[in-house]
Coordinates of C-alpha atoms in Angstrom, one line a residue:
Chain A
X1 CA 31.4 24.1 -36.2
X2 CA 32.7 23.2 -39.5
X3 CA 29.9 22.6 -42.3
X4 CA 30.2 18.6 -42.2
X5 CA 26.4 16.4 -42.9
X6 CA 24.0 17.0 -40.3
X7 CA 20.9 14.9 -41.1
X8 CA 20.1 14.9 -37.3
X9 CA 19.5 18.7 -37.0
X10 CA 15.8 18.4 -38.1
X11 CA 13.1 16.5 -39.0
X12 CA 12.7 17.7 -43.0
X13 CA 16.8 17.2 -43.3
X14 CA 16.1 13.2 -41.5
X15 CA 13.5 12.2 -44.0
X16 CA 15.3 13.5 -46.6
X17 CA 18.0 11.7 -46.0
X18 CA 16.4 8.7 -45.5
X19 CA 14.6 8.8 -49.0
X20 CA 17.5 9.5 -50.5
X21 CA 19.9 6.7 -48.5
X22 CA 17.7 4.7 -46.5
X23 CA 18.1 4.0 -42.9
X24 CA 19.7 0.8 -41.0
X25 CA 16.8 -0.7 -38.6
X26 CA 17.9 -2.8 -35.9
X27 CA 16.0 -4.7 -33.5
X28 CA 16.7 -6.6 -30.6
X29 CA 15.2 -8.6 -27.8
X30 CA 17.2 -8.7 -25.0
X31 CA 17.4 -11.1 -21.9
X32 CA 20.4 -10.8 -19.8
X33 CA 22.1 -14.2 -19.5
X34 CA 22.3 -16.7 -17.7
X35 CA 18.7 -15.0 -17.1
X36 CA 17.9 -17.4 -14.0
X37 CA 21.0 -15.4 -12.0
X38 CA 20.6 -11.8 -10.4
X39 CA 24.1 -9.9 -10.8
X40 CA 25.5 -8.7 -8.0
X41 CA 24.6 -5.5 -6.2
X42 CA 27.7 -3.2 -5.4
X43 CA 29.5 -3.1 -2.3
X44 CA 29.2 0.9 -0.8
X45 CA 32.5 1.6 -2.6
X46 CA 31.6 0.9 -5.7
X47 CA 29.6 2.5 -8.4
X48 CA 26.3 2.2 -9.3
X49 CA 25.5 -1.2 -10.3
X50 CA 24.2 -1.7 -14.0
X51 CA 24.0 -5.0 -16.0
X52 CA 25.1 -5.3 -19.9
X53 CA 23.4 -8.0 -21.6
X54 CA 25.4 -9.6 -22.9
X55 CA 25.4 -9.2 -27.1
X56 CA 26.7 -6.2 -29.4
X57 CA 25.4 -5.0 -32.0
X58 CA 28.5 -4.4 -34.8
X59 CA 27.5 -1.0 -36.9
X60 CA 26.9 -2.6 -40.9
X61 CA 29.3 -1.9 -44.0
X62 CA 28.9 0.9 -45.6
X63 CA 29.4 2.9 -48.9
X64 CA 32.4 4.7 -50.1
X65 CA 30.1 7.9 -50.1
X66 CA 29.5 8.0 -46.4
X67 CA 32.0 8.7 -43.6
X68 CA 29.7 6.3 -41.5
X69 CA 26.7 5.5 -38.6
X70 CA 24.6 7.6 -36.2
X71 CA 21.7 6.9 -34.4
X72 CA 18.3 8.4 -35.2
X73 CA 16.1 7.3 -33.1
X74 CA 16.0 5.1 -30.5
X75 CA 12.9 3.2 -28.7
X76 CA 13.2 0.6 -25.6
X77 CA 11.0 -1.1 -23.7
X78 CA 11.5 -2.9 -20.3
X79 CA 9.9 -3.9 -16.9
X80 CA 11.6 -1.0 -15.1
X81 CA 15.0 0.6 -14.9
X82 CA 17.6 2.9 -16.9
X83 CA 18.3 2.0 -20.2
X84 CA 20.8 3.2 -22.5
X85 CA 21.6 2.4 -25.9
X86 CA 25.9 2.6 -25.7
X87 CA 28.6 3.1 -28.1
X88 CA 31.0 0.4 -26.7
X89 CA 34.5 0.1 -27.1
X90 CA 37.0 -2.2 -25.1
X91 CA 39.6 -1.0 -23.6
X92 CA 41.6 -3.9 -22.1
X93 CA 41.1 -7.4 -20.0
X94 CA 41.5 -8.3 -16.7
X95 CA 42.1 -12.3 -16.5
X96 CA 41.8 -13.7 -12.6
X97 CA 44.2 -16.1 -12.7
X98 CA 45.4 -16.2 -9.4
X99 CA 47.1 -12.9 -7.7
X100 CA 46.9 -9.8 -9.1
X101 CA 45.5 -11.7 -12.6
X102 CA 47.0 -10.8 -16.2
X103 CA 45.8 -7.4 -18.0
X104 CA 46.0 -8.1 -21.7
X105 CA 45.5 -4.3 -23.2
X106 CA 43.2 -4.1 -26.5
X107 CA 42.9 -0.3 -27.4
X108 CA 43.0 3.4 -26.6
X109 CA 39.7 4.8 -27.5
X110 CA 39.5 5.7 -30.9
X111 CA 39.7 8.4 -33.2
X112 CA 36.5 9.0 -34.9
X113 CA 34.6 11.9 -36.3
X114 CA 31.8 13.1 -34.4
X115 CA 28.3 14.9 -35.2
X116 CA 28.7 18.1 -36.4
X117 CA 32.9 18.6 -36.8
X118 CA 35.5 18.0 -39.1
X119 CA 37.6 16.3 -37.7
X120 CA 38.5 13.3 -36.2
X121 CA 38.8 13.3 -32.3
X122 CA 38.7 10.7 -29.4
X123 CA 35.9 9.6 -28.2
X124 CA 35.5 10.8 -24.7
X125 CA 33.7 8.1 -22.5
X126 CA 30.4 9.1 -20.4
X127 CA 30.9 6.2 -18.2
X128 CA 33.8 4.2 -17.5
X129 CA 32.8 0.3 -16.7
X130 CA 33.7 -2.5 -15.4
X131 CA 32.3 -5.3 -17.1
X132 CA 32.3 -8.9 -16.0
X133 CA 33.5 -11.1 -19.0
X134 CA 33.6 -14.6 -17.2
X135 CA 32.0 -15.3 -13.8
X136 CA 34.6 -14.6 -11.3
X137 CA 35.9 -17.4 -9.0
X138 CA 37.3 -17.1 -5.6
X139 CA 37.6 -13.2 -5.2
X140 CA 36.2 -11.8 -1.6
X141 CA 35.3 -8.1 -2.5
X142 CA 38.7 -8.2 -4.6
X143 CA 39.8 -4.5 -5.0
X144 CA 40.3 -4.0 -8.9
X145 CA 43.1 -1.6 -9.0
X146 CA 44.1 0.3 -12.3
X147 CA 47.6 1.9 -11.5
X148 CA 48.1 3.0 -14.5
X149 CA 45.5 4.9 -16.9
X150 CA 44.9 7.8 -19.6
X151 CA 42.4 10.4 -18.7
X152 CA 40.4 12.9 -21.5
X153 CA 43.1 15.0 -20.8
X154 CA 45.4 12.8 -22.5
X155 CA 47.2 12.5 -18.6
X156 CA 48.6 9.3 -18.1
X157 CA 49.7 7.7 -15.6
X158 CA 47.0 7.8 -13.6
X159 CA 45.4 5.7 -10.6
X160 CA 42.3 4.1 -9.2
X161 CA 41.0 1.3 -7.4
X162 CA 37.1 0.2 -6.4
X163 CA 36.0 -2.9 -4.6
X164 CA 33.7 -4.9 -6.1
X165 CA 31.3 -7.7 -4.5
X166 CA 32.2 -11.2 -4.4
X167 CA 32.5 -13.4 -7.4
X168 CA 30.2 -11.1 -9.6
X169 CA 28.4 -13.2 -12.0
X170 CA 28.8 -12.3 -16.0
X171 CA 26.9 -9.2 -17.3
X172 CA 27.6 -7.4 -14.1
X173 CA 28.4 -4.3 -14.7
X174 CA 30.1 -1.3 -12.2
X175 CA 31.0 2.1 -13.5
X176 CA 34.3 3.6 -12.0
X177 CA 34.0 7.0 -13.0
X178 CA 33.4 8.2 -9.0
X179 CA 36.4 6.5 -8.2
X180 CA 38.9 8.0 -10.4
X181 CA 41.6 9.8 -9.5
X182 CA 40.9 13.6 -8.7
X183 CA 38.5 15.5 -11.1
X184 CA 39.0 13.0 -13.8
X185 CA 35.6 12.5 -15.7
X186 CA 36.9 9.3 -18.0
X187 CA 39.2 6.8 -19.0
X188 CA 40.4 6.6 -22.4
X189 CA 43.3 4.0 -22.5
X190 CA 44.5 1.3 -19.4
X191 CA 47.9 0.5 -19.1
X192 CA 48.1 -1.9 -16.2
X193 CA 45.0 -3.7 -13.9
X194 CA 45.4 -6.1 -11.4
X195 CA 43.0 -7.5 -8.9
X196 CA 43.4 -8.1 -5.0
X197 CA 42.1 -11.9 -5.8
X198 CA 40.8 -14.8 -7.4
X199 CA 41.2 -17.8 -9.7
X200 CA 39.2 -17.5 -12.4
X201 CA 36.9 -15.4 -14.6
X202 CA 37.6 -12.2 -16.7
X203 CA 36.4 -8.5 -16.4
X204 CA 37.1 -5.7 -19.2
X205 CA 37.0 -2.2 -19.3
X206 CA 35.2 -0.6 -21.2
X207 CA 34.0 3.1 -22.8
X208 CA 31.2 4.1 -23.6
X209 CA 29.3 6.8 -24.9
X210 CA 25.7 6.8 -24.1
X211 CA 23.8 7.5 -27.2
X212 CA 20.3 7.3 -26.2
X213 CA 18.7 6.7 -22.7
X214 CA 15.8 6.8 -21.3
X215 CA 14.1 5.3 -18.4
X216 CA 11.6 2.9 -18.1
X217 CA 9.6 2.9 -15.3
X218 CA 6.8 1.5 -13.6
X219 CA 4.8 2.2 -10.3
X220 CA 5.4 -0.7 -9.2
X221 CA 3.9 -3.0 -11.3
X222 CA 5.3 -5.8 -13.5
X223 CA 3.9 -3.9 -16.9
X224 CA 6.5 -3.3 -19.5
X225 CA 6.8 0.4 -20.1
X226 CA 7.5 1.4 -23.7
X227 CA 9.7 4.6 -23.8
X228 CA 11.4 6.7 -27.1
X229 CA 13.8 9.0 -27.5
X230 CA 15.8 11.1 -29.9
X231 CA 19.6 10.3 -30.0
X232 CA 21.9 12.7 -28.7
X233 CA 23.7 15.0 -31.0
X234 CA 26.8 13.9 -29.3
X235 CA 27.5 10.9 -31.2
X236 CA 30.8 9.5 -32.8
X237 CA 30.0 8.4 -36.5
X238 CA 30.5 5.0 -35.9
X239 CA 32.4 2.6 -38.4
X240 CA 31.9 -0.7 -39.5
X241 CA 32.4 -3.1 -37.1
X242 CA 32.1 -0.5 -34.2
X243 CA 29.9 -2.3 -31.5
X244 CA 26.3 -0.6 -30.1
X245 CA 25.8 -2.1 -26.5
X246 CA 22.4 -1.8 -24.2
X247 CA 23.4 -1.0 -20.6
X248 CA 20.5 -1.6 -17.7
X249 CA 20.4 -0.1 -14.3
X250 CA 18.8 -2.3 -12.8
X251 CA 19.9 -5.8 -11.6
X252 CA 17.4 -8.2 -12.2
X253 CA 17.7 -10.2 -15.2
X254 CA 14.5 -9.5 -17.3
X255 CA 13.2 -8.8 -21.0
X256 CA 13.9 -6.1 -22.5
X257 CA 13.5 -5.0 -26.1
X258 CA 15.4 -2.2 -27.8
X259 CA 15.4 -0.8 -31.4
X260 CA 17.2 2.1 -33.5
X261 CA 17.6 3.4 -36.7
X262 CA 21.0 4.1 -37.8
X263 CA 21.6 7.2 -40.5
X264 CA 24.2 7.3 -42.7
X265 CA 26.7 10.7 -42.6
X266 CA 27.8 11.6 -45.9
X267 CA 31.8 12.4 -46.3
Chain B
X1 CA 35.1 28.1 -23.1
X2 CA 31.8 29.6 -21.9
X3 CA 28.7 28.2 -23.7
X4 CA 27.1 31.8 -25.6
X5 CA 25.2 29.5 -28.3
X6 CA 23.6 26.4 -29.1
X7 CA 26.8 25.4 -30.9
X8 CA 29.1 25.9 -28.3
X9 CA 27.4 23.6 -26.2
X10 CA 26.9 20.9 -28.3
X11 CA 31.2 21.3 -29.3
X12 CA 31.5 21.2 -25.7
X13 CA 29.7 18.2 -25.3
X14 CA 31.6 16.2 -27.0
X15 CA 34.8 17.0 -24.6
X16 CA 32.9 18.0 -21.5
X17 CA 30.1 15.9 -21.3
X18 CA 29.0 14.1 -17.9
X19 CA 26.4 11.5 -17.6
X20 CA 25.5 10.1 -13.9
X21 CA 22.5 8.5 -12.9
X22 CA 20.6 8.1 -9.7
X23 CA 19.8 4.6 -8.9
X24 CA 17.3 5.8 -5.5
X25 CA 16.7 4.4 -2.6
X26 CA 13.2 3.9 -1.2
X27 CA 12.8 6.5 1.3
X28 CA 10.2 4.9 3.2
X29 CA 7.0 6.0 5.0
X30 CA 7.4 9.6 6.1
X31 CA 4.9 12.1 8.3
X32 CA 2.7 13.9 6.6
X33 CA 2.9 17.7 7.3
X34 CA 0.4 19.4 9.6
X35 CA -0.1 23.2 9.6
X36 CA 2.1 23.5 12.5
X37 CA 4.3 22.1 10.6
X38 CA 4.6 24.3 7.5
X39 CA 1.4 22.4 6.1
X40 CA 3.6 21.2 2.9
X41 CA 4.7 17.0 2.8
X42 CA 8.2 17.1 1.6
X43 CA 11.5 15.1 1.8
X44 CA 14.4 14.1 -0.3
X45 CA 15.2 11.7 -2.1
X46 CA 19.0 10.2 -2.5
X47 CA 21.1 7.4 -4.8
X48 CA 21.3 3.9 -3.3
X49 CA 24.9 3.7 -3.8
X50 CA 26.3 4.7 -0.8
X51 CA 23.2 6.0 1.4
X52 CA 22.2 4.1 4.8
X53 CA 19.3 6.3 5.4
X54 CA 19.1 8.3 7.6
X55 CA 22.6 8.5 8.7
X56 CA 24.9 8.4 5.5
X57 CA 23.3 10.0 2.4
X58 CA 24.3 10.5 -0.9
X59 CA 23.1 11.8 -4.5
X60 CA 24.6 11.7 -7.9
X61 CA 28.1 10.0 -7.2
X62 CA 29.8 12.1 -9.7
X63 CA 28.3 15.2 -8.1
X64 CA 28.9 14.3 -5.0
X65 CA 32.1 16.5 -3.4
X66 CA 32.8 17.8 -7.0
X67 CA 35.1 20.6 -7.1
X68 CA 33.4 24.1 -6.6
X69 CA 35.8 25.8 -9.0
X70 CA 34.3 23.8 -12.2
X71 CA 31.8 25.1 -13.8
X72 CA 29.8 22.1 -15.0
X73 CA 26.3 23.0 -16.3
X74 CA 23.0 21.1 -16.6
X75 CA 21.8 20.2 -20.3
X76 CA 19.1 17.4 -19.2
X77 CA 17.3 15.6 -16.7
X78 CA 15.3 12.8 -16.9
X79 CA 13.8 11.4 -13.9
X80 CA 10.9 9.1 -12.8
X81 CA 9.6 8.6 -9.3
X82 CA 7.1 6.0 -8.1
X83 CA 4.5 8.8 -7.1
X84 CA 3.1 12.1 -8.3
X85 CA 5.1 14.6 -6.9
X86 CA 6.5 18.4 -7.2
X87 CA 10.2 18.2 -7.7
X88 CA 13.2 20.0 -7.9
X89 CA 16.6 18.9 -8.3
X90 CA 18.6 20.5 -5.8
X91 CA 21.7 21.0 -3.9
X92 CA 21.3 19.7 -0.1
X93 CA 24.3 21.8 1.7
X94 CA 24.7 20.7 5.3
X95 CA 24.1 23.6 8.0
X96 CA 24.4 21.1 11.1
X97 CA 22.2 18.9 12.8
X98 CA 19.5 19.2 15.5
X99 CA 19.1 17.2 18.7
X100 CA 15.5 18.4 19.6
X101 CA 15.8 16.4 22.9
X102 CA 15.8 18.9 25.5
X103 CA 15.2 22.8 25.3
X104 CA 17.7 25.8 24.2
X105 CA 20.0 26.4 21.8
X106 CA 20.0 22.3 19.9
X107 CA 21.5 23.1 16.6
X108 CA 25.5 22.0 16.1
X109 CA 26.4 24.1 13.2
X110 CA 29.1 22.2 10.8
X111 CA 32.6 23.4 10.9
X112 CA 31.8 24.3 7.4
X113 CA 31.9 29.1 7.4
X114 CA 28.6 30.1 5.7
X115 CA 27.7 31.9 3.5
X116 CA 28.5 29.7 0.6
X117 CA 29.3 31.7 -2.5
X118 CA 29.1 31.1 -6.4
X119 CA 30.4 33.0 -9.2
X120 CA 27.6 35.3 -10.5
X121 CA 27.6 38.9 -11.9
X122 CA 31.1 38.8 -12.3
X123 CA 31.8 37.9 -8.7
X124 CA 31.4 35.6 -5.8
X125 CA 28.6 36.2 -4.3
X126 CA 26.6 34.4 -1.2
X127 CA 24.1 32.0 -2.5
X128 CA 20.6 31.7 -0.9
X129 CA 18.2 29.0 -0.1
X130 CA 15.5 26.9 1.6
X131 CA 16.5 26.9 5.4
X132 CA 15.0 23.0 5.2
X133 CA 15.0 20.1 8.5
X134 CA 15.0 16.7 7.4
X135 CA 14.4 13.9 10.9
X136 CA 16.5 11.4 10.6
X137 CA 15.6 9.6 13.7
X138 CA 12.3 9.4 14.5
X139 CA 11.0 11.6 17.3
X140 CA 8.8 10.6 20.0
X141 CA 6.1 11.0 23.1
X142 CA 5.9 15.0 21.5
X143 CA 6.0 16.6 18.6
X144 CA 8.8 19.2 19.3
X145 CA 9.0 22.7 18.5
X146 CA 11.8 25.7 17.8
X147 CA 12.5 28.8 16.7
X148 CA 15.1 29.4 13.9
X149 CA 17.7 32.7 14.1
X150 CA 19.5 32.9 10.7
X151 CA 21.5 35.3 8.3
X152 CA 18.1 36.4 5.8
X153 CA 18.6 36.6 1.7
X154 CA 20.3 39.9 2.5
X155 CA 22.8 39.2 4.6
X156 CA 20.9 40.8 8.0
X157 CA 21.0 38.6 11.2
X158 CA 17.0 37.7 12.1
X159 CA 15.9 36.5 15.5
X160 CA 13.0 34.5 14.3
X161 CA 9.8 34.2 15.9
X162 CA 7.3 31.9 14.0
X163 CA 7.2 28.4 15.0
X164 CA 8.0 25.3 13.6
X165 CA 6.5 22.1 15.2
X166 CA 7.3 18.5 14.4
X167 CA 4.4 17.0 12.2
X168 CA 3.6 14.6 14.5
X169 CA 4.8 13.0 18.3
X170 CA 6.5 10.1 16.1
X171 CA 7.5 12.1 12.9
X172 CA 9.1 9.1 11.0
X173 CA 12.9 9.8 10.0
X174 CA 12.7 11.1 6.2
X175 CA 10.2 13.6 6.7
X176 CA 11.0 16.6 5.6
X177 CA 9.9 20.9 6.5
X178 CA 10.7 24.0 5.2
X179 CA 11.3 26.0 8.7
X180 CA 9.5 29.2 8.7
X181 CA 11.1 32.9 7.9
X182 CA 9.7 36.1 9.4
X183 CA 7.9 38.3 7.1
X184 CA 9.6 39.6 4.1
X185 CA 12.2 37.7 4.2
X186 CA 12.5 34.9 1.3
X187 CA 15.8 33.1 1.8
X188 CA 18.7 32.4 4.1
X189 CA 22.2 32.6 3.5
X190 CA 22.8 30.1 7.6
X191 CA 21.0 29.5 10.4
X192 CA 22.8 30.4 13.4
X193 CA 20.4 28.8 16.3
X194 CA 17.7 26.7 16.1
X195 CA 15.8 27.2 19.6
X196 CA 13.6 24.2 20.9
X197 CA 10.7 25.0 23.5
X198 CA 9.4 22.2 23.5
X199 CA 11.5 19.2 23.5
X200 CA 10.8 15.4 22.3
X201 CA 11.6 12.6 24.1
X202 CA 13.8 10.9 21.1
X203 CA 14.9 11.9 17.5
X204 CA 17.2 14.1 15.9
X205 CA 17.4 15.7 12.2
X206 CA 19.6 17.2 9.5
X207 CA 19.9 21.0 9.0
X208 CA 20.2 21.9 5.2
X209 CA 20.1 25.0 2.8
X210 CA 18.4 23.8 0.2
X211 CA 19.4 25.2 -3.6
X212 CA 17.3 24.7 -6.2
X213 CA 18.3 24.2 -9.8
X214 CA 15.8 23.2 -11.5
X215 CA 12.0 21.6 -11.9
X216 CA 11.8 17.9 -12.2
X217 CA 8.6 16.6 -10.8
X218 CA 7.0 13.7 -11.5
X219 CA 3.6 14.3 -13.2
X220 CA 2.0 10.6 -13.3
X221 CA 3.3 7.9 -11.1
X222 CA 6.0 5.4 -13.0
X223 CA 6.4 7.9 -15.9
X224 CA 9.7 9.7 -17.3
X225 CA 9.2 13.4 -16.9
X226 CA 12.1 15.1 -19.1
X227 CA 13.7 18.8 -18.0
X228 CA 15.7 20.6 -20.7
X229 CA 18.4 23.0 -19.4
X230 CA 19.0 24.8 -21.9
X231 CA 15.0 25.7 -21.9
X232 CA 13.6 24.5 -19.1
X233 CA 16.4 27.1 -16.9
X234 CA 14.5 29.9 -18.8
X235 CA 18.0 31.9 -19.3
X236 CA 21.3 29.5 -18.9
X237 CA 21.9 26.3 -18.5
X238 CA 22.2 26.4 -14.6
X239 CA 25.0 25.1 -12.5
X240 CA 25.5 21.8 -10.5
X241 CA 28.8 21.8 -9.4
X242 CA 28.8 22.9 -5.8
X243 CA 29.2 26.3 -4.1
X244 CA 31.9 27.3 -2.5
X245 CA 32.2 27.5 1.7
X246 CA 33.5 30.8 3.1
X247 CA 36.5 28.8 4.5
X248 CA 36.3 25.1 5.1
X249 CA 34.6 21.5 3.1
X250 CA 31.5 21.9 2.3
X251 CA 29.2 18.6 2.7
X252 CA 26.9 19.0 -0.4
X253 CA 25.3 16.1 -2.4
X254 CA 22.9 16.5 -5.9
X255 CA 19.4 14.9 -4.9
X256 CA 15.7 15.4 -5.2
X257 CA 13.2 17.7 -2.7
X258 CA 9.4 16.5 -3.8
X259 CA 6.7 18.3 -2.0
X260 CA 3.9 15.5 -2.3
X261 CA 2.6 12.5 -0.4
X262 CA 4.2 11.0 2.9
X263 CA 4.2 7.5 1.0
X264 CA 7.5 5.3 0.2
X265 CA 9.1 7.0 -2.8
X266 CA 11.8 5.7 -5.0
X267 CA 14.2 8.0 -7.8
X268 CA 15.2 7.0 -10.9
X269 CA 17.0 9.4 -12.9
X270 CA 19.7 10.2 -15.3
X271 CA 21.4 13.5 -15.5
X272 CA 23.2 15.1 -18.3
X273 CA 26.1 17.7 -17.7
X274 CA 28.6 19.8 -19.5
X275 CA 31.7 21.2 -18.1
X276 CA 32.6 24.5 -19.7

């Protein structure tokens, strides 16, 4: 491993980093919306259901002497469920517009530099999602078919397909990585999507790296359980302008608060 | 690349990394054990996505039917039950199932050839485990009972004597039992016959051999317990990818075995992986 800035690596290198450049708090309160609507649970073939909610966070400018953001520390709280503090990044956009719908691509994922090397590679997704944009209209279990993606082998031209429930409602999120083709583990660029129906609504794609999780869980009860965690050292340095996104795994639209610190990496 | 330091596994992270949660499904009521019965509560616990309990059952969905010839290590577990419990993740390898509705020979063995092997020492070796029943339709008017003839930790062929009986006349499906091994003997590598002498009237159960891979019990009800693999495994970060049949497909799914109470139970967990 190269000898690039690694404030993370322990406590005495944090705070001094932090009394020499600060650190970037961000808070937010979070409430899925529209918050009176439960998303829709997956059908069998799916993948594990999870919910966004429905904001980014963009990472802040930053000075010419730092390369750019990572995440310190990171502390949620919630009435129950997974939660995961992502590094989001759309890949492309599914519009149901009758038929298969119109895929308008935005981007591969990105080149950035990462914790700990020099130099800058792409950022390998830990979950691939599908991620309702616009309510969907009119779309019985509509297969979402991908005929066409990059894997993190760089492989294109690969294909996929899940089913998805009925006219999910927006914020209803699926994750596709079981459903990829052979032993791929991500997707890191889409080519083509089409859906097997529906009139109207939008769904995207999108990768993200899961920068800090944790879950928050109760016995039961309807208590909010606070819960902290480190970061993982397996962060991209984020730039500015690169989006932070909580992910839920649960389905049930309630409060949830999450905060983080974001470090600066020096060149 | 095989992971020798701290380094390499955090480079191999970036590249190699898989994250998969389990979003469980409440197991419901289950039996609790009696000393007939192995005198240890126990049962698994498996994803929602995908299981109708007790017939279809599933685990981590990225784990699930992952290729035995990838060697994809565990970095981190964080799980959460809604009760205290002794946990372990584990692989649940299907040996067959039992009808325990009439007496003899009741086990159907899976087409899968035991032993199942994985890499270690330099060769491919048969692995060993729990020889472990879970009833997935509840039994009834009597508590059945069998003997269990299997293939020991060393390979030897045992004709087993000790007894396991059924919990209770309705043993609820979901209960689980670790089915008894003659003295000295630790571990199986199959079960060849399961033999009922006394039969129940209804029910029948799953056959597994259960393979630890690490700790992950839940310490106080609704909180995150957290299992480092890089520590927590004591020597290396220990595998999770699925072993390999002798010849055929190998039904195998990444869950949780608790030993605790014989109340509804529910998984939540997150699992982090690295493919070397």
């Amino acid at each position: 491993m190269s000898a690039t800035d690694r404030p993370l690596d322990s406590l005495p290198e944090l705070m001094a980093r932090q009394a020499s450049a600060g650190f970037y708090p961000i808070g937010w309160n979070l409430r899925h919306t529209p918050s009176t609507t439960t998303n829709t649970a997956a059908v069998p073939a799916g993948g594990n259901v999870f919910m966004a909610l429905d904001r980014d966070r963009a990472a802040p400018p930053i000075g010419a002497a730092y390369r750019g953001w990572v995440v310190g520390a990171c502390r949620g709280m919630s009435a129950g469920g997974h939660l995961y503090l992502m590094a989001k990044f759309l890949i492309g956009t599914l519009n149901f517009t009758g038929g298969a719908g119109t895929y308008v691509p935005n981007a591969a994922m990105p080149n950035r530099y990462h914790y700990g090397r020099g130099l800058a590679e792409q950022v390998i997704p830990d979950f691939s999602f599908l991620r309702v944009a616009t309510t969907v209209v009119g779309a019985v279990t509509p297969t979402i078919t991908l005929p066409s993606y990059t894997n993190e082998k760089a492989q294109s031209g690969r294909a996929c397909s899940m089913q998805i429930p009925s006219n999910p409602v927006k914020g209803s999120v699926y994750a596709l990585d079981s459903n990829l083709q052979g032993d791929d583990r991500a997707i890191t660029d889409v080519a083509a999507m089409a859906t097997s129906g529906g009139s109207a609504g939008a769904i995207e794609v999108w990768g993200c790296k899961e920068i800090a999780y944790e879950i928050a869980s109760t016995s039961g009860g309807a208590g909010n359980t606070q819960a902290f965690q480190p970061a993982s050292l397996n962060q991209p340095i984020m730039q500015p302008g690169d989006l932070y996104h909580p992910i839920k795994g649960t389905i049930t639209s309630i409060g949830s608060f999450i905060q983080y610190d974001l470090v600066p990496i020096l060149l | 690349m095989t992971f020798a330091t701290f380094k390499d596994t955090v480079e191999g992270q970036r590249a190699g990394r898989i994250v998969d949660t389990m979003q469980g499904v409440a197991s419901g009521a289950t039996t609790a054990a009696v000393p007939a019965s192995g005198g240890v509560t126990t049962g698994l616990l498996f994803n929602n996505l995908g299981t109708t309990l007790y017939s279809t059952l599933k685990g981590f969905p990225k784990f699930s039917q992952m290729a035995a010839s990838r060697d994809v290590r565990l970095m981190s577990l964080r799980n959460a039950n809604t009760r205290e419990l002794s946990g372990w993740l584990c692989r649940a390898n299907l040996i067959g199932t039992l009808n325990p509705n009439a007496t003899g020979q009741r086990l159907t063995h899976v087409a899968t050839t035991y032993p199942l092997k994985r890499n270690r020492r330099g060769a491919a070796r048969p692995i060993r485990g729990i020889p472990y029943i879970l009833i997935t339709t509840t039994t009834s008017t009597t508590a059945f009972a069998l003997t269990m003839d299997y293939v020991n930790q060393d390979g030897t062929p045992v004709i087993g004597t000790k007894t396991y009986t059924a919990p209770a006349t309705n043993a609820a499906q979901g209960t689980g039992g670790w089915l008894p091994l003659e003295k000295g003997d630790v571990a199986i590598q199959d079960i060849t016959a399961l033999n009922v002498s006394v039969a129940a009237a209804a029910g029948a159960a799953n056959i597994y051999l259960m393979e630890p891979i690490i700790m992950a019990s839940s310490l106080l009800t609704g909180h995150t317990t957290e299992t480092d693999g890089l520590r927590g495994s004591r020597f290396v970060p220990p595998s999770v990818q699925p072993p390999a049949p002798t010849a055929g497909v190998l039904d195998s799914e990444l869950v949780f075995m608790y030993a605790g109470g014989g109340s509804t139970n529910t998984a939540l967990a997150t699992i982090e992986a690295v493919e070397q």
